[in-house]
Amino acid sequence: MKSYVLTEFGAPLQTVEAPVPAPQGTEVLLKTLAAGVCHSDLHIWDGYFDMGGGKHQSLADTGIVPPITMGHEIAGEVAGIGPEAKGVKKGERYVAYPWIGCGECPSCRAGRENICTAGERTLGIRRPGGYADYVLVPHPRYLAPLGKLTPAQAAPYACSGLTSYAALNCVGEAVYKTRPILILGAGGLGLTCLKLLKALGGLGAVVVDTDPKKREAALLAGAFAAIDPKTEKPARAVNAAAKAPIAAAIDFVGAESTARLGMAAVTRGGKYVIVGLFGGEITLALPLIPLRALAIEGVVTGTLAEFKELMDLAARGKTEGVPLQEMPLAEANRALMDLRAGRIVGRAVLKP
Ligand SMILES: [Zn+2]
Ligand SMILES: [Zn+2]
């Protein structure tokens, strides 16, 4: 099998030939049919996150070290089944849940493997992922059927779709069904979030983006309004467009400017949910947090249960994914460079 491997941070991926692994125990071997290229793959490629103020968080310091076979949005066909793996058959097609934890820590025991605190086993980050002909998944419970979806349509639900869904859950059904929310950033995640909001019976959202093309896409996807953050008093403009106080803001950018706008736009008792990893730092007037009863929460991907709920919705055709740009797996390097240069519309998906 061929894998496209990050052997050194910042350097082009290398093609590595190796024998196809044999699944052990509860493992399932998937033959890769599609692997989404995620923005966080760029951070992994670089080897750090920008923490603002010139500070970097090194991935090596958190135990993420090359060689890394990236690709955490994986759809594939069962090609091998470990002796203890039950409930799957060869040839069946699935999407893998990549946010696998240790299974033992308090987070994992509470069903939140995506925020495991003791020993993450994430596919495409700490374990080999989808930029390869084959991927080993530790247990069949991490697989969800494709249903009506093609592998390329299904793969992005494992990260970008799941993160959007988890962000809406963080806002809460009772809130998004009855009150307007603000979505900051109308890229892949923002648009997926808008579509999910509609599929889940949400009241609706105002969207903010600097790019007029993305604002137009947001309006087509059903946003109440799409606002340029460079307008004068953008927080006021957002609330005026919503025609009711904004109950929550979901920030898919995560920059200083979007954080300020998100926190300023929500009403008293509102929530600012931060998802994006653009990077930066802000100073905050602390009394405003209690006086406005402001909640601030971070979302990193979603739980296995959320993944199964979302895949059930998507596999039945109840929500629509982002536009796809399919590329051969052998062009993984080009896909990453195109993503960095902003040349990808929607989601780049690699196919072996
Ligand atoms: Zn991702
Ligand atoms: Zn754990």
Tab-separated table of C-alpha atoms and ligand atoms in Angstrom:
chain	number	residue	atom	x	y	z
A	1	MET	CA	0.000	0.000	0.000
A	2	LYS	CA	0.999	3.611	-0.551
A	3	SER	CA	0.843	6.232	2.197
A	4	TYR	CA	1.574	9.950	1.876
A	5	VAL	CA	3.494	10.653	5.033
A	6	LEU	CA	4.617	13.769	6.875
A	7	THR	CA	8.158	12.749	7.783
A	8	GLU	CA	9.263	16.217	8.920
A	9	PHE	CA	7.155	19.257	9.959
A	10	GLY	CA	6.933	21.807	7.162
A	11	ALA	CA	8.382	19.494	4.494
A	12	PRO	CA	6.422	17.967	1.577
A	13	LEU	CA	4.707	14.619	2.248
A	14	GLN	CA	6.730	11.572	1.212
A	15	THR	CA	5.338	8.546	-0.596
A	16	VAL	CA	5.915	5.468	1.534
A	17	GLU	CA	5.328	1.875	0.324
A	18	ALA	CA	4.476	-0.714	2.995
A	19	PRO	CA	2.621	-4.029	3.279
A	20	VAL	CA	-1.149	-3.794	3.918
A	21	PRO	CA	-1.595	-4.223	7.715
A	22	ALA	CA	-3.525	-7.218	9.045
A	23	PRO	CA	-6.302	-6.203	11.494
A	24	GLN	CA	-5.770	-7.556	15.026
A	25	GLY	CA	-8.323	-8.040	17.824
A	26	THR	CA	-11.298	-5.695	17.314
A	27	GLU	CA	-9.623	-3.759	14.473
A	28	VAL	CA	-11.263	-3.191	11.103
A	29	LEU	CA	-9.192	-2.538	7.980
A	30	LEU	CA	-10.745	0.005	5.624
A	31	LYS	CA	-9.687	0.408	2.015
A	32	THR	CA	-9.710	4.204	1.656
A	33	LEU	CA	-12.305	5.509	-0.798
A	34	ALA	CA	-12.130	9.195	0.155
A	35	ALA	CA	-10.120	11.337	2.568
A	36	GLY	CA	-11.040	14.954	3.274
A	37	VAL	CA	-8.328	17.594	3.525
A	38	CYS	CA	-8.952	19.662	6.645
A	39	HIS	CA	-7.604	23.066	7.640
A	40	SER	CA	-6.139	21.516	10.759
A	41	ASP	CA	-3.963	19.339	8.484
A	42	LEU	CA	-2.167	22.591	7.654
A	43	HIS	CA	-1.449	23.192	11.351
A	44	ILE	CA	-0.198	19.607	11.663
A	45	TRP	CA	1.947	20.105	8.573
A	46	ASP	CA	3.444	23.258	10.131
A	47	GLY	CA	3.891	21.560	13.482
A	48	TYR	CA	2.411	24.402	15.563
A	49	PHE	CA	-0.592	26.586	16.332
A	50	ASP	CA	-0.359	30.376	16.424
A	51	MET	CA	-1.279	31.347	19.991
A	52	GLY	CA	-1.074	35.107	19.334
A	53	GLY	CA	1.472	37.652	20.482
A	54	GLY	CA	4.184	35.835	18.531
A	55	LYS	CA	3.742	32.663	20.618
A	56	HIS	CA	3.504	29.197	19.051
A	57	GLN	CA	2.143	25.992	20.560
A	58	SER	CA	4.373	23.250	19.254
A	59	LEU	CA	2.667	19.962	18.373
A	60	ALA	CA	5.803	18.014	19.258
A	61	ASP	CA	5.348	19.283	22.854
A	62	THR	CA	1.935	17.584	22.938
A	63	GLY	CA	3.338	14.288	21.686
A	64	ILE	CA	2.365	14.736	18.033
A	65	VAL	CA	5.512	13.880	16.121
A	66	PRO	CA	6.362	12.680	12.586
A	67	PRO	CA	6.037	10.326	10.870
A	68	ILE	CA	2.333	11.223	10.576
A	69	THR	CA	-0.069	9.887	7.958
A	70	MET	CA	-2.642	12.678	8.050
A	71	GLY	CA	-6.288	12.490	6.980
A	72	HIS	CA	-8.961	12.320	9.699
A	73	GLU	CA	-11.992	12.495	7.386
A	74	ILE	CA	-12.040	8.928	6.107
A	75	ALA	CA	-14.629	6.965	4.132
A	76	GLY	CA	-13.765	3.437	3.088
A	77	GLU	CA	-14.772	-0.106	2.383
A	78	VAL	CA	-14.205	-2.949	4.830
A	79	ALA	CA	-11.260	-4.950	3.488
A	80	GLY	CA	-10.292	-6.916	6.599
A	81	ILE	CA	-11.851	-7.764	9.963
A	82	GLY	CA	-9.976	-8.615	13.176
A	83	PRO	CA	-10.977	-11.878	14.915
A	84	GLU	CA	-12.855	-9.967	17.670
A	85	ALA	CA	-14.490	-7.300	15.458
A	86	LYS	CA	-18.228	-7.963	15.245
A	87	GLY	CA	-21.070	-6.531	13.176
A	88	VAL	CA	-19.242	-5.574	9.967
A	89	LYS	CA	-18.848	-7.418	6.650
A	90	LYS	CA	-16.241	-7.155	3.918
A	91	GLY	CA	-17.291	-4.721	1.205
A	92	GLU	CA	-19.528	-2.584	3.458
A	93	ARG	CA	-18.868	1.149	3.246
A	94	TYR	CA	-18.404	3.371	6.269
A	95	VAL	CA	-17.149	6.703	7.559
A	96	ALA	CA	-14.739	6.413	10.488
A	97	TYR	CA	-15.021	8.462	13.680
A	98	PRO	CA	-11.418	9.632	14.074
A	99	TRP	CA	-11.531	11.312	17.536
A	100	ILE	CA	-10.691	8.154	19.406
A	101	GLY	CA	-9.577	8.395	23.015
A	102	CYS	CA	-8.024	6.037	25.566
A	103	GLY	CA	-11.427	4.693	26.646
A	104	GLU	CA	-10.442	4.874	30.328
A	105	CYS	CA	-10.177	8.525	31.438
A	106	PRO	CA	-13.157	10.453	32.902
A	107	SER	CA	-13.852	12.185	29.540
A	108	CYS	CA	-13.839	8.902	27.596
A	109	ARG	CA	-15.999	7.219	30.256
A	110	ALA	CA	-18.488	10.071	29.899
A	111	GLY	CA	-18.620	9.399	26.146
A	112	ARG	CA	-16.450	12.381	25.246
A	113	GLU	CA	-13.493	10.627	23.620
A	114	ASN	CA	-12.843	13.756	21.545
A	115	ILE	CA	-11.562	15.479	24.695
A	116	CYS	CA	-9.665	12.466	26.061
A	117	THR	CA	-7.192	13.535	28.736
A	118	ALA	CA	-5.074	10.420	29.049
A	119	GLY	CA	-4.096	8.941	25.691
A	120	GLU	CA	-5.643	10.097	22.435
A	121	ARG	CA	-5.577	7.658	19.526
A	122	THR	CA	-6.900	10.059	16.892
A	123	LEU	CA	-6.775	8.770	13.339
A	124	GLY	CA	-4.734	10.963	11.030
A	125	ILE	CA	-2.934	12.678	13.923
A	126	ARG	CA	-1.669	10.127	16.463
A	127	ARG	CA	-2.537	7.021	14.418
A	128	PRO	CA	-2.157	6.639	10.641
A	129	GLY	CA	-5.062	8.264	8.798
A	130	GLY	CA	-6.674	8.483	5.401
A	131	TYR	CA	-3.845	9.813	3.227
A	132	ALA	CA	-3.154	6.157	2.437
A	133	ASP	CA	-4.674	3.236	0.520
A	134	TYR	CA	-5.696	1.492	3.779
A	135	VAL	CA	-6.521	2.586	7.331
A	136	LEU	CA	-6.887	0.555	10.525
A	137	VAL	CA	-9.848	1.522	12.742
A	138	PRO	CA	-9.519	0.184	16.325
A	139	HIS	CA	-13.133	-1.012	16.734
A	140	PRO	CA	-16.320	-1.339	14.609
A	141	ARG	CA	-18.132	1.009	17.019
A	142	TYR	CA	-16.250	3.902	15.378
A	143	LEU	CA	-17.903	3.247	12.007
A	144	ALA	CA	-21.097	4.778	10.603
A	145	PRO	CA	-22.719	3.611	7.345
A	146	LEU	CA	-22.677	5.867	4.287
A	147	GLY	CA	-26.366	5.399	3.448
A	148	LYS	CA	-27.267	7.575	0.464
A	149	LEU	CA	-23.920	9.403	0.478
A	150	THR	CA	-20.965	8.858	-1.821
A	151	PRO	CA	-17.644	8.320	0.012
A	152	ALA	CA	-16.513	11.848	-0.948
A	153	GLN	CA	-19.753	13.378	0.336
A	154	ALA	CA	-19.576	11.360	3.546
A	155	ALA	CA	-15.937	11.832	4.571
A	156	PRO	CA	-16.104	15.537	5.603
A	157	TYR	CA	-18.830	14.768	8.155
A	158	ALA	CA	-16.144	13.170	10.365
A	159	CYS	CA	-14.571	16.560	11.115
A	160	SER	CA	-16.065	19.646	9.506
A	161	GLY	CA	-19.646	18.345	9.657
A	162	LEU	CA	-19.259	16.970	13.165
A	163	THR	CA	-17.690	20.180	14.464
A	164	SER	CA	-20.545	22.283	13.060
A	165	TYR	CA	-23.071	19.908	14.592
A	166	ALA	CA	-21.315	19.912	17.972
A	167	ALA	CA	-21.190	23.735	17.918
A	168	LEU	CA	-24.970	23.846	17.461
A	169	ASN	CA	-25.385	21.368	20.337
A	170	CYS	CA	-23.202	23.659	22.426
A	171	VAL	CA	-25.639	26.511	21.698
A	172	GLY	CA	-28.471	24.130	22.597
A	173	GLU	CA	-31.577	23.028	20.751
A	174	ALA	CA	-33.892	25.066	22.983
A	175	VAL	CA	-31.951	28.201	22.005
A	176	TYR	CA	-31.344	27.723	18.277
A	177	LYS	CA	-34.916	26.572	17.618
A	178	THR	CA	-36.452	29.719	19.090
A	179	ARG	CA	-33.854	32.489	18.796
A	180	PRO	CA	-31.541	33.863	16.139
A	181	ILE	CA	-27.846	33.048	16.281
A	182	LEU	CA	-24.759	34.580	14.705
A	183	ILE	CA	-22.349	32.564	12.569
A	184	LEU	CA	-18.898	34.115	12.125
A	185	GLY	CA	-17.190	32.861	8.974
A	186	ALA	CA	-19.005	31.436	5.942
A	187	GLY	CA	-16.336	28.982	4.826
A	188	GLY	CA	-16.952	25.230	4.750
A	189	LEU	CA	-17.836	24.928	8.430
A	190	GLY	CA	-20.015	28.033	8.569
A	191	LEU	CA	-22.037	26.958	5.543
A	192	THR	CA	-22.382	23.402	6.859
A	193	CYS	CA	-23.598	24.874	10.135
A	194	LEU	CA	-26.228	26.982	8.346
A	195	LYS	CA	-27.495	23.940	6.445
A	196	LEU	CA	-27.591	21.825	9.592
A	197	LEU	CA	-29.404	24.593	11.435
A	198	LYS	CA	-32.100	24.461	8.762
A	199	ALA	CA	-32.254	20.633	8.781
A	200	LEU	CA	-32.625	20.646	12.575
A	201	GLY	CA	-35.485	23.158	12.566
A	202	GLY	CA	-33.467	26.138	13.773
A	203	LEU	CA	-34.949	29.638	13.691
A	204	GLY	CA	-32.060	30.983	11.614
A	205	ALA	CA	-28.788	32.850	11.628
A	206	VAL	CA	-27.105	36.060	10.614
A	207	VAL	CA	-23.728	35.423	9.014
A	208	VAL	CA	-20.628	37.610	9.025
A	209	ASP	CA	-17.801	37.238	6.518
A	210	THR	CA	-15.322	39.604	4.902
A	211	ASP	CA	-15.569	37.874	1.496
A	212	PRO	CA	-18.541	39.014	-0.662
A	213	LYS	CA	-18.642	35.621	-2.446
A	214	LYS	CA	-18.959	33.814	0.863
A	215	ARG	CA	-21.662	36.241	2.003
A	216	GLU	CA	-23.582	35.453	-1.163
A	217	ALA	CA	-23.182	31.705	-0.534
A	218	ALA	CA	-24.491	32.247	3.011
A	219	LEU	CA	-27.584	34.035	1.703
A	220	LEU	CA	-28.183	31.195	-0.769
A	221	ALA	CA	-27.869	28.728	2.124
A	222	GLY	CA	-30.676	30.574	3.937
A	223	ALA	CA	-28.990	33.133	6.216
A	224	PHE	CA	-31.272	35.987	7.419
A	225	ALA	CA	-28.566	38.405	6.373
A	226	ALA	CA	-24.874	38.341	5.527
A	227	ILE	CA	-22.899	41.230	6.960
A	228	ASP	CA	-19.498	42.624	6.135
A	229	PRO	CA	-17.635	43.026	9.451
A	230	LYS	CA	-16.103	46.240	8.083
A	231	THR	CA	-19.502	47.983	8.258
A	232	GLU	CA	-19.730	50.620	10.943
A	233	LYS	CA	-20.857	49.158	14.304
A	234	PRO	CA	-21.101	45.559	13.040
A	235	ALA	CA	-22.525	44.178	16.319
A	236	ARG	CA	-25.452	46.608	16.006
A	237	ALA	CA	-25.902	45.713	12.321
A	238	VAL	CA	-26.012	42.016	13.187
A	239	ASN	CA	-28.704	42.544	15.820
A	240	ALA	CA	-30.723	44.800	13.534
A	241	ALA	CA	-30.640	42.131	10.803
A	242	ALA	CA	-31.700	39.419	13.252
A	243	LYS	CA	-34.732	41.500	14.330
A	244	ALA	CA	-34.350	39.933	17.801
A	245	PRO	CA	-31.490	39.762	20.309
A	246	ILE	CA	-28.743	37.336	19.238
A	247	ALA	CA	-28.724	34.458	21.724
A	248	ALA	CA	-25.423	32.893	20.708
A	249	ALA	CA	-22.503	33.379	18.351
A	250	ILE	CA	-20.515	30.543	16.799
A	251	ASP	CA	-17.063	31.662	15.692
A	252	PHE	CA	-15.654	29.449	12.939
A	253	VAL	CA	-12.727	31.821	12.398
A	254	GLY	CA	-11.302	32.304	15.863
A	255	ALA	CA	-9.407	35.524	15.179
A	256	GLU	CA	-9.189	38.599	17.421
A	257	SER	CA	-11.706	40.527	15.321
A	258	THR	CA	-14.301	37.748	15.163
A	259	ALA	CA	-13.977	37.037	18.889
A	260	ARG	CA	-14.588	40.705	19.719
A	261	LEU	CA	-17.575	40.887	17.392
A	262	GLY	CA	-19.032	37.591	18.616
A	263	MET	CA	-18.870	38.620	22.260
A	264	ALA	CA	-20.194	42.112	21.559
A	265	ALA	CA	-23.117	40.901	19.440
A	266	VAL	CA	-24.698	38.403	21.835
A	267	THR	CA	-27.355	39.588	24.231
A	268	ARG	CA	-27.261	39.374	28.042
A	269	GLY	CA	-27.095	35.714	29.129
A	270	GLY	CA	-25.805	34.793	25.690
A	271	LYS	CA	-23.067	32.431	24.676
A	272	TYR	CA	-19.963	32.845	22.547
A	273	VAL	CA	-18.839	29.508	21.104
A	274	ILE	CA	-15.346	29.422	19.625
A	275	VAL	CA	-14.409	26.745	17.104
A	276	GLY	CA	-11.929	28.332	14.677
A	277	LEU	CA	-8.191	28.097	15.199
A	278	PHE	CA	-7.062	31.118	13.204
A	279	GLY	CA	-5.139	32.242	16.264
A	280	GLY	CA	-4.436	35.416	18.186
A	281	GLU	CA	-5.247	36.836	21.586
A	282	ILE	CA	-7.563	39.471	23.054
A	283	THR	CA	-7.902	41.467	26.231
A	284	LEU	CA	-11.296	41.404	27.863
A	285	ALA	CA	-13.003	43.708	30.379
A	286	LEU	CA	-13.637	41.098	33.080
A	287	PRO	CA	-16.654	42.761	34.801
A	288	LEU	CA	-18.550	42.483	31.530
A	289	ILE	CA	-18.525	38.685	31.759
A	290	PRO	CA	-20.559	38.509	35.008
A	291	LEU	CA	-22.570	41.686	34.350
A	292	ARG	CA	-23.668	40.397	30.958
A	293	ALA	CA	-23.826	36.762	32.199
A	294	LEU	CA	-21.751	35.903	29.178
A	295	ALA	CA	-20.795	32.269	28.590
A	296	ILE	CA	-17.668	31.434	26.589
A	297	GLU	CA	-17.169	27.865	25.437
A	298	GLY	CA	-14.713	26.105	23.115
A	299	VAL	CA	-15.698	23.250	20.842
A	300	VAL	CA	-13.243	20.739	19.441
A	301	THR	CA	-14.891	18.249	17.068
A	302	GLY	CA	-17.706	16.185	18.658
A	303	THR	CA	-18.527	12.993	20.515
A	304	LEU	CA	-19.064	9.542	19.007
A	305	ALA	CA	-22.783	9.814	19.860
A	306	GLU	CA	-23.000	13.156	18.028
A	307	PHE	CA	-21.178	11.597	15.057
A	308	LYS	CA	-23.726	8.746	14.901
A	309	GLU	CA	-26.665	11.205	15.148
A	310	LEU	CA	-25.197	13.405	12.427
A	311	MET	CA	-24.374	10.485	10.115
A	312	ASP	CA	-27.910	9.181	10.563
A	313	LEU	CA	-29.246	12.586	9.466
A	314	ALA	CA	-26.800	12.872	6.538
A	315	ALA	CA	-27.060	9.250	5.362
A	316	ARG	CA	-30.838	9.686	5.043
A	317	GLY	CA	-30.264	12.749	2.857
A	318	LYS	CA	-31.697	15.158	5.462
A	319	THR	CA	-28.884	17.664	5.148
A	320	GLU	CA	-26.629	18.772	2.378
A	321	GLY	CA	-22.838	18.842	2.558
A	322	VAL	CA	-20.388	21.410	1.238
A	323	PRO	CA	-19.270	21.596	-2.422
A	324	LEU	CA	-16.504	19.097	-3.086
A	325	GLN	CA	-13.300	19.332	-5.024
A	326	GLU	CA	-12.116	15.777	-5.701
A	327	MET	CA	-8.398	15.163	-6.298
A	328	PRO	CA	-6.225	12.041	-6.640
A	329	LEU	CA	-4.659	10.881	-3.371
A	330	ALA	CA	-1.252	11.044	-5.040
A	331	GLU	CA	-1.730	14.839	-5.188
A	332	ALA	CA	-2.034	15.239	-1.417
A	333	ASN	CA	0.801	17.794	-1.392
A	334	ARG	CA	-0.905	19.930	-4.018
A	335	ALA	CA	-4.213	19.708	-2.136
A	336	LEU	CA	-2.541	21.064	1.013
A	337	MET	CA	-0.847	23.879	-0.897
A	338	ASP	CA	-4.090	24.790	-2.675
A	339	LEU	CA	-5.911	24.846	0.656
A	340	ARG	CA	-3.281	27.138	2.166
A	341	ALA	CA	-3.457	29.456	-0.847
A	342	GLY	CA	-7.261	29.688	-0.595
A	343	ARG	CA	-7.734	27.965	-3.960
A	344	ILE	CA	-10.134	25.292	-2.637
A	345	VAL	CA	-13.862	25.961	-2.948
A	346	GLY	CA	-15.706	23.851	-0.364
A	347	ARG	CA	-13.853	20.718	0.680
A	348	ALA	CA	-10.905	19.059	-1.052
A	349	VAL	CA	-11.354	15.281	-0.952
A	350	LEU	CA	-8.557	12.887	-1.941
A	351	LYS	CA	-9.376	9.652	-3.722
A	352	PRO	CA	-6.916	6.755	-4.209
B	1	ZN	ZN	-10.418	18.409	10.686
B	2	ZN	ZN	-9.486	9.085	27.423
